Short mmCIF file of C-alpha atoms in Angstrom, two decimals:
data_model
loop_
_atom_site.label_atom_id
_atom_site.label_comp_id
_atom_site.label_asym_id
_atom_site.label_seq_id
_atom_site.Cartn_x
_atom_site.Cartn_y
_atom_site.Cartn_z
CA UNK N 1 -5.48 1.70 17.45
CA UNK N 2 -3.04 -0.86 15.56
CA UNK N 3 -2.01 -4.26 16.79
CA UNK N 4 0.27 -7.03 15.97
CA UNK N 5 0.14 -10.36 17.38
CA UNK N 6 3.97 -12.05 17.43
CA UNK N 7 5.13 -15.32 18.24
CA UNK N 8 8.32 -16.45 19.40
CA UNK N 9 9.54 -16.82 15.97
CA UNK N 10 8.12 -13.41 14.79
CA UNK N 11 10.48 -12.06 17.79
CA UNK N 12 13.47 -13.56 16.76
CA UNK N 13 12.53 -12.39 12.97
CA UNK N 14 12.48 -8.84 13.72
CA UNK N 15 14.71 -6.76 11.54
CA UNK N 16 15.80 -3.09 10.85
CA UNK N 17 15.87 -1.15 7.98
CA UNK N 18 15.55 2.39 6.35
CA UNK N 19 13.86 3.56 3.15
CA UNK N 20 14.89 6.28 0.75
CA UNK N 21 11.34 6.61 -0.87
CA UNK N 22 9.62 6.65 2.61
CA UNK N 23 11.70 9.69 3.50
CA UNK N 24 10.88 10.87 0.15
CA UNK N 25 7.37 10.60 0.59
CA UNK N 26 6.84 11.63 4.15
CA UNK N 27 9.03 14.62 3.70
CA UNK N 28 6.16 16.33 1.65
CA UNK N 29 4.15 16.39 5.17
CA UNK N 30 6.89 18.74 6.10
CA UNK N 31 6.66 21.02 2.95
CA UNK N 32 3.03 21.14 3.36
CA UNK N 33 2.54 21.89 7.21
CA UNK N 34 5.98 23.51 8.07
CA UNK N 35 4.36 24.97 11.01
CA UNK N 36 4.35 21.28 12.65
CA UNK N 37 7.87 20.59 11.40
CA UNK N 38 10.28 23.08 13.20
CA UNK N 39 13.24 21.25 13.18
CA UNK N 40 13.36 20.54 9.40
CA UNK N 41 12.59 24.26 8.75
CA UNK N 42 16.38 24.73 7.41
CA UNK N 43 15.67 21.56 4.69
CA UNK N 44 12.16 23.20 4.10
CA UNK N 45 13.73 26.46 3.11
CA UNK N 46 16.22 24.54 0.59
CA UNK N 47 13.75 22.31 -0.60
CA UNK N 48 11.36 24.88 -1.77
CA UNK N 49 13.76 26.83 -3.16
CA UNK N 50 15.12 23.85 -5.46
CA UNK N 51 11.47 23.10 -6.16
CA UNK N 52 10.74 26.66 -7.29
CA UNK N 53 13.68 26.85 -9.59
CA UNK N 54 12.57 23.47 -11.12
CA UNK N 55 11.32 23.32 -14.58
CA UNK N 56 9.61 20.30 -16.22
CA UNK N 57 8.39 19.19 -12.53
CA UNK N 58 5.07 18.02 -12.34
CA UNK N 59 4.34 19.97 -9.50
CA UNK N 60 0.30 19.31 -9.49
CA UNK N 61 0.97 16.11 -8.97
CA UNK N 62 3.75 16.16 -6.48
CA UNK N 63 1.45 18.14 -4.31
CA UNK N 64 -1.24 15.54 -4.70
CA UNK N 65 1.08 12.35 -3.61
CA UNK N 66 -0.01 12.97 0.03
CA UNK N 67 -3.80 13.57 1.10
CA UNK N 68 -4.10 17.15 2.61
CA UNK N 69 -5.23 17.11 6.17
CA UNK N 70 -4.97 13.59 6.77
CA UNK N 71 -1.54 12.81 5.45
CA UNK N 72 -2.35 9.43 3.76
CA UNK N 73 0.09 8.47 1.42
CA UNK N 74 -0.72 5.68 -1.73
CA UNK N 75 0.65 2.48 -0.08
CA UNK N 76 2.30 1.25 -3.31
CA UNK N 77 4.84 4.46 -3.59
CA UNK N 78 6.42 3.55 -0.26
CA UNK N 79 7.49 -0.08 -0.88
CA UNK N 80 7.65 -2.53 2.36
CA UNK N 81 11.26 -3.24 2.89
CA UNK N 82 13.46 -6.30 1.48
CA UNK N 83 16.80 -5.49 2.70
CA UNK N 84 18.25 -3.27 5.66
CA UNK N 85 19.66 -0.67 3.36
CA UNK N 86 18.00 -0.37 -0.01
CA UNK N 87 18.92 1.77 -3.02
CA UNK N 88 16.59 4.29 -4.12
CA UNK N 89 16.94 2.86 -7.24
CA UNK N 90 15.81 -0.41 -6.19
CA UNK N 91 12.74 0.64 -4.51
CA UNK N 92 11.73 3.07 -7.77
CA UNK N 93 12.07 -0.40 -9.65
CA UNK N 94 9.48 -1.79 -7.22
CA UNK N 95 7.15 1.04 -7.59
CA UNK N 96 7.13 0.93 -11.41
CA UNK N 97 6.41 -2.60 -11.10
CA UNK N 98 3.53 -2.56 -9.36
CA UNK N 99 0.33 -3.56 -11.22
CA UNK N 100 -1.32 -0.57 -12.61
CA UNK N 101 -4.71 -2.06 -10.70
CA UNK N 102 -3.33 -1.77 -7.36
CA UNK N 103 -1.53 1.78 -8.09
CA UNK N 104 -5.62 2.68 -8.96
CA UNK N 105 -6.41 1.15 -5.80
CA UNK N 106 -4.08 2.26 -3.67
CA UNK N 107 -4.71 5.83 -4.84
CA UNK N 108 -8.16 5.42 -3.99
CA UNK N 109 -7.88 4.19 -0.95
CA UNK N 110 -5.56 6.92 0.27
CA UNK N 111 -8.29 9.68 -0.82
CA UNK N 112 -11.29 7.34 0.70
CA UNK N 113 -14.57 9.72 1.19
CA UNK N 114 -12.65 12.27 -0.81
CA UNK N 115 -13.10 13.65 -4.34
CA UNK N 116 -9.80 13.06 -5.96
CA UNK N 117 -7.72 16.35 -6.82
CA UNK N 118 -7.56 17.30 -10.38
CA UNK N 119 -4.15 15.99 -11.41
CA UNK N 120 -4.95 12.69 -10.19
CA UNK N 121 -8.47 12.58 -11.46
CA UNK N 122 -7.09 13.11 -14.77
CA UNK N 123 -4.75 10.21 -14.55
CA UNK N 124 -7.06 7.73 -13.50
CA UNK N 125 -8.52 6.98 -16.95
CA UNK N 126 -5.19 5.31 -17.66
CA UNK N 127 -3.91 3.26 -14.40
CA UNK N 128 -0.57 2.59 -16.05
CA UNK N 129 0.17 6.04 -16.81
CA UNK N 130 -1.06 7.04 -13.27
CA UNK N 131 1.82 4.72 -11.92
CA UNK N 132 4.33 5.85 -14.26
CA UNK N 133 3.71 9.48 -13.55
CA UNK N 134 3.25 8.87 -9.91
CA UNK N 135 6.86 7.30 -9.96
CA UNK N 136 8.35 9.92 -12.27
CA UNK N 137 7.65 12.60 -10.25
CA UNK N 138 8.56 10.96 -6.80
CA UNK N 139 12.09 10.09 -8.46
CA UNK N 140 12.55 13.82 -9.81
CA UNK N 141 11.29 14.99 -6.47
CA UNK N 142 14.13 12.73 -4.56
CA UNK N 143 16.78 14.36 -6.80
CA UNK N 144 15.97 17.59 -6.24
CA UNK N 145 15.21 17.49 -2.46
CA UNK N 146 16.21 14.20 -0.44
CA UNK N 147 19.38 13.02 -2.71
CA UNK N 148 21.63 16.06 -1.66
CA UNK N 149 20.76 15.48 1.74
CA UNK N 150 20.44 11.43 1.78
CA UNK N 151 24.00 11.03 3.32
CA UNK N 152 23.40 13.05 6.53
CA UNK N 153 19.81 11.42 6.78
CA UNK N 154 20.98 8.08 6.66
CA UNK N 155 23.74 8.63 9.16
CA UNK N 156 20.83 9.70 11.47
CA UNK N 157 18.75 6.72 10.64
CA UNK N 158 21.08 3.93 10.58
CA UNK N 159 22.56 5.46 14.22
CA UNK N 160 18.94 4.86 15.44
CA UNK N 161 18.87 1.27 14.25
CA UNK N 162 22.53 0.54 15.81
CA UNK N 163 20.72 2.21 19.29
CA UNK N 164 17.47 0.02 19.05
CA UNK N 165 19.81 -3.12 18.71
CA UNK N 166 21.65 -2.55 21.20
CA UNK N 167 18.50 -2.13 23.45
CA UNK N 168 16.93 -5.24 22.31
CA UNK N 169 20.10 -7.08 23.07
CA UNK N 170 20.69 -5.64 26.35
CA UNK N 171 16.82 -5.28 27.62
CA UNK N 172 15.28 -7.50 25.09
CA UNK N 173 12.15 -7.43 22.68
CA UNK N 174 9.66 -6.12 25.29
CA UNK N 175 11.81 -2.70 25.67
CA UNK N 176 12.77 -2.18 22.33
CA UNK N 177 8.72 -2.49 21.17
CA UNK N 178 7.72 -0.04 23.70
CA UNK N 179 10.51 2.36 22.77
CA UNK N 180 8.94 2.90 19.46
CA UNK N 181 6.03 5.01 20.31
CA UNK N 182 4.81 6.51 24.13
CA UNK N 183 1.30 4.55 23.02
CA UNK N 184 3.03 0.90 22.79
CA UNK N 185 1.98 -1.39 24.94
CA UNK N 186 3.42 -5.18 24.90
CA UNK N 187 1.06 -7.46 26.78
CA UNK N 188 0.68 -11.43 26.20
CA UNK N 189 2.19 -11.70 22.88
CA UNK N 190 0.56 -8.51 21.43
CA UNK N 191 2.04 -5.02 20.50
CA UNK N 192 -0.72 -2.51 20.70
CA UNK N 193 -0.22 1.35 19.15
CA UNK N 194 -2.77 4.07 19.86
CA UNK N 195 -1.99 6.28 17.10
CA UNK N 196 -4.91 7.09 15.53
CA UNK N 197 -8.51 7.45 17.21
CA UNK N 198 -10.35 6.40 13.85
CA UNK N 199 -7.99 3.35 12.81
CA UNK N 200 -9.02 0.07 14.11
CA UNK N 201 -6.39 -2.65 12.68
CA UNK N 202 -4.72 -6.01 13.69
CA UNK N 203 -2.94 -8.51 12.19
CA UNK N 204 -0.75 -11.77 13.15
CA UNK N 205 2.65 -11.84 11.77
CA UNK N 206 2.62 -15.38 11.31
CA UNK N 207 5.90 -15.76 10.21
CA UNK N 208 5.57 -13.27 7.54
CA UNK N 209 9.00 -11.19 8.85
CA UNK N 210 8.57 -7.85 10.78
CA UNK N 211 10.22 -4.80 9.97
CA UNK N 212 11.10 -1.58 12.00
CA UNK N 213 11.89 1.29 10.18
CA UNK N 214 13.18 4.57 11.44
CA UNK N 215 11.71 7.69 9.68
CA UNK N 216 12.86 11.21 9.94
CA UNK N 217 9.05 12.95 9.00
CA UNK N 218 6.77 10.88 10.86
CA UNK N 219 5.56 12.09 14.30
CA UNK N 220 4.58 8.95 15.82
CA UNK N 221 4.51 5.26 14.42
CA UNK N 222 2.79 4.65 10.80
CA UNK N 223 1.79 0.89 10.58
CA UNK N 224 0.55 0.00 7.38
CA UNK N 225 -1.14 -3.61 7.77
CA UNK N 226 -1.63 -5.54 4.76
CA UNK N 227 -3.23 -9.13 4.31
CA UNK N 228 -0.04 -10.22 2.29
CA UNK N 229 3.16 -7.79 2.92
CA UNK N 230 5.73 -8.33 5.62
CA UNK N 231 4.09 -6.34 8.76
CA UNK N 232 5.87 -3.09 9.13
CA UNK N 233 6.20 -0.18 11.86
CA UNK N 234 8.01 3.04 10.67
CA UNK N 235 8.60 5.07 13.70
CA UNK N 236 10.09 8.29 14.75
CA UNK N 237 13.86 8.33 14.63
CA UNK N 238 15.94 9.64 17.69
CA UNK N 239 18.36 12.22 16.63
CA UNK N 240 16.11 14.55 14.40
CA UNK N 241 17.01 17.41 16.10
CA UNK N 242 20.66 17.17 15.46
CA UNK N 243 19.70 16.51 11.61
CA UNK N 244 20.22 20.08 10.35
CA UNK N 245 22.07 21.79 12.97
CA UNK N 246 25.62 23.54 11.74
CA UNK N 247 26.66 24.72 15.01
CA UNK N 248 30.46 23.47 16.50
CA UNK N 249 31.46 20.81 18.48
CA UNK N 250 32.13 21.91 21.96
CA UNK N 251 35.65 23.01 22.96
CA UNK N 252 37.61 20.44 24.10
CA UNK N 253 39.33 22.12 26.90
CA UNK N 254 41.15 19.80 29.51
CA UNK N 255 40.37 16.61 27.35
CA UNK N 256 42.67 17.98 24.75
CA UNK N 257 45.46 17.86 27.26
CA UNK N 258 44.91 14.25 27.78
CA UNK N 259 44.47 13.07 23.80
CA UNK N 260 45.10 15.63 21.95
CA UNK N 261 43.06 18.58 20.26
CA UNK N 262 41.78 16.47 17.02
CA UNK N 263 40.80 13.08 18.96
CA UNK N 264 38.97 15.38 22.12
CA UNK N 265 37.08 17.05 19.56
CA UNK N 266 36.21 14.05 17.71
CA UNK N 267 35.07 12.35 20.93
CA UNK N 268 32.97 15.32 22.02
CA UNK N 269 31.02 15.15 18.39
CA UNK N 270 30.06 11.48 19.31
CA UNK N 271 26.87 12.52 20.79
CA UNK N 272 25.01 9.20 18.93
CA UNK N 273 26.24 6.53 16.90
CA UNK N 274 27.73 8.06 13.63
CA UNK N 275 29.54 6.91 10.74
CA UNK N 276 33.26 8.18 9.48
CA UNK N 277 31.49 10.06 6.78
CA UNK N 278 29.22 11.97 8.97
CA UNK N 279 32.00 13.10 11.37
CA UNK N 280 33.96 14.56 8.32
CA UNK N 281 31.07 16.34 7.26
CA UNK N 282 30.48 17.77 10.81
CA UNK N 283 33.87 18.96 11.39
CA UNK N 284 35.24 19.70 7.87
CA UNK N 285 37.79 17.53 7.65
CA UNK N 286 38.58 14.31 5.40
CA UNK N 287 37.11 11.03 6.08
CA UNK N 288 40.90 9.89 6.22
CA UNK N 289 41.93 11.94 9.12
CA UNK N 290 38.88 10.94 11.06
CA UNK N 291 38.86 7.13 10.04
CA UNK N 292 42.94 7.60 11.81
CA UNK N 293 41.54 9.08 15.06
CA UNK N 294 38.83 6.95 15.20
CA UNK N 295 41.00 3.64 14.81
CA UNK N 296 43.15 4.96 18.01
CA UNK N 297 40.06 5.72 20.41
CA UNK N 298 38.89 2.53 19.61
CA UNK N 299 41.91 0.65 20.24
CA UNK N 300 42.23 2.58 23.47
CA UNK N 301 38.30 1.43 24.17
CA UNK N 302 37.10 5.10 24.11
CA UNK N 303 34.57 4.11 21.13
CA UNK N 304 33.07 1.44 19.94
CA UNK N 305 31.99 0.18 16.49
CA UNK N 306 29.09 -1.35 15.04
CA UNK N 307 28.60 -2.27 11.31
CA UNK N 308 24.85 -1.60 10.02
CA UNK N 309 24.90 -2.71 6.28
CA UNK N 310 27.55 -1.45 4.28
CA UNK N 311 27.99 1.60 6.83
CA UNK N 312 30.25 1.30 10.30
CA UNK N 313 29.11 3.15 12.86
CA UNK N 314 30.96 4.76 16.07
CA UNK N 315 29.73 5.34 19.31
CA UNK N 316 31.14 6.19 22.99
CA UNK N 317 31.80 3.50 25.15
CA UNK N 318 30.84 4.32 29.14
CA UNK N 319 34.88 5.31 29.45
CA UNK N 320 34.04 7.82 26.37
CA UNK N 321 31.23 9.35 28.19
CA UNK N 322 32.97 9.78 31.53
CA UNK N 323 35.84 11.49 29.25
CA UNK N 324 33.71 13.71 27.11
CA UNK N 325 31.23 14.95 30.07
CA UNK N 326 31.12 18.79 30.57
CA UNK N 327 33.32 18.24 34.07
CA UNK N 328 35.92 15.82 32.38
CA UNK N 329 36.50 18.55 29.38
CA UNK N 330 36.09 21.79 31.42
CA UNK N 331 39.29 23.81 31.15
CA UNK N 332 42.14 22.75 33.12
CA UNK N 333 42.86 24.81 36.34
CA UNK N 334 46.24 26.58 36.82
CA UNK N 335 49.01 24.68 38.43
CA UNK N 336 49.51 26.00 42.18
#
């Protein structure tokens, strides 16, 4: 059980972020237990092939970054957010700036009650070398397995953040917080998450900031509670099921007669918030073409747009949803 006590100022200071290194580290769970990550199997196949072909990668250490069985990850390799959309280079610099003693302490805490595996045990004789080796293998793994897919992964994470922000604006903080996990309970200024039967932690936010971080590989909320760092809840993002799909969009049907085939196809593709770049990838067209049609759809009130950091995300409005419904976009009946 995890619990956070939040005052009025804490609720007003809630912020969203996504983290490249959190996705990098937690993706190792899918590689180790692919049977539990069926939605990610297309990525698992590609990542395993890339790792198999890689030379010079410390695969022994890579396999020990997460604790098999429990999934625990040394805390310092997934630094808490300090901005909504951090670059992976900035996060890696924070990992490399970790004090050697903290790096060693975090590794031992992750493996508490277990013997350290061979490669980590070897590196603990030199805590500075341990920290640097873990940062190096994390960076190499990022380049091989995550970076090629990061634009589409980030698009899903950003779409989730926009959806949650709208939920917060529309229904309030209680609705947002209880949407993060099926076990979440909000009562009397305290958020409780029943996510691990052997874990009983609680903390008061006390003005330290409160970050909400969507993630693609967590199957329930992850919420490390630190005495000094900003409290953070990483939660399963919406839309993971669409992440690796390659099926073409639904045929535009009668909708194409109204707005034209390109705009109809684009409207039908907006099942959730998406960026121009992500839509161009899905439809195999240029971003400039997508941008042109989105501008028209926005001016006519069929799509809305919202900024998430440096990215603008588009989503259907209520009118757009009505036009994109299966009934509205079915083939036109012949004229009598």
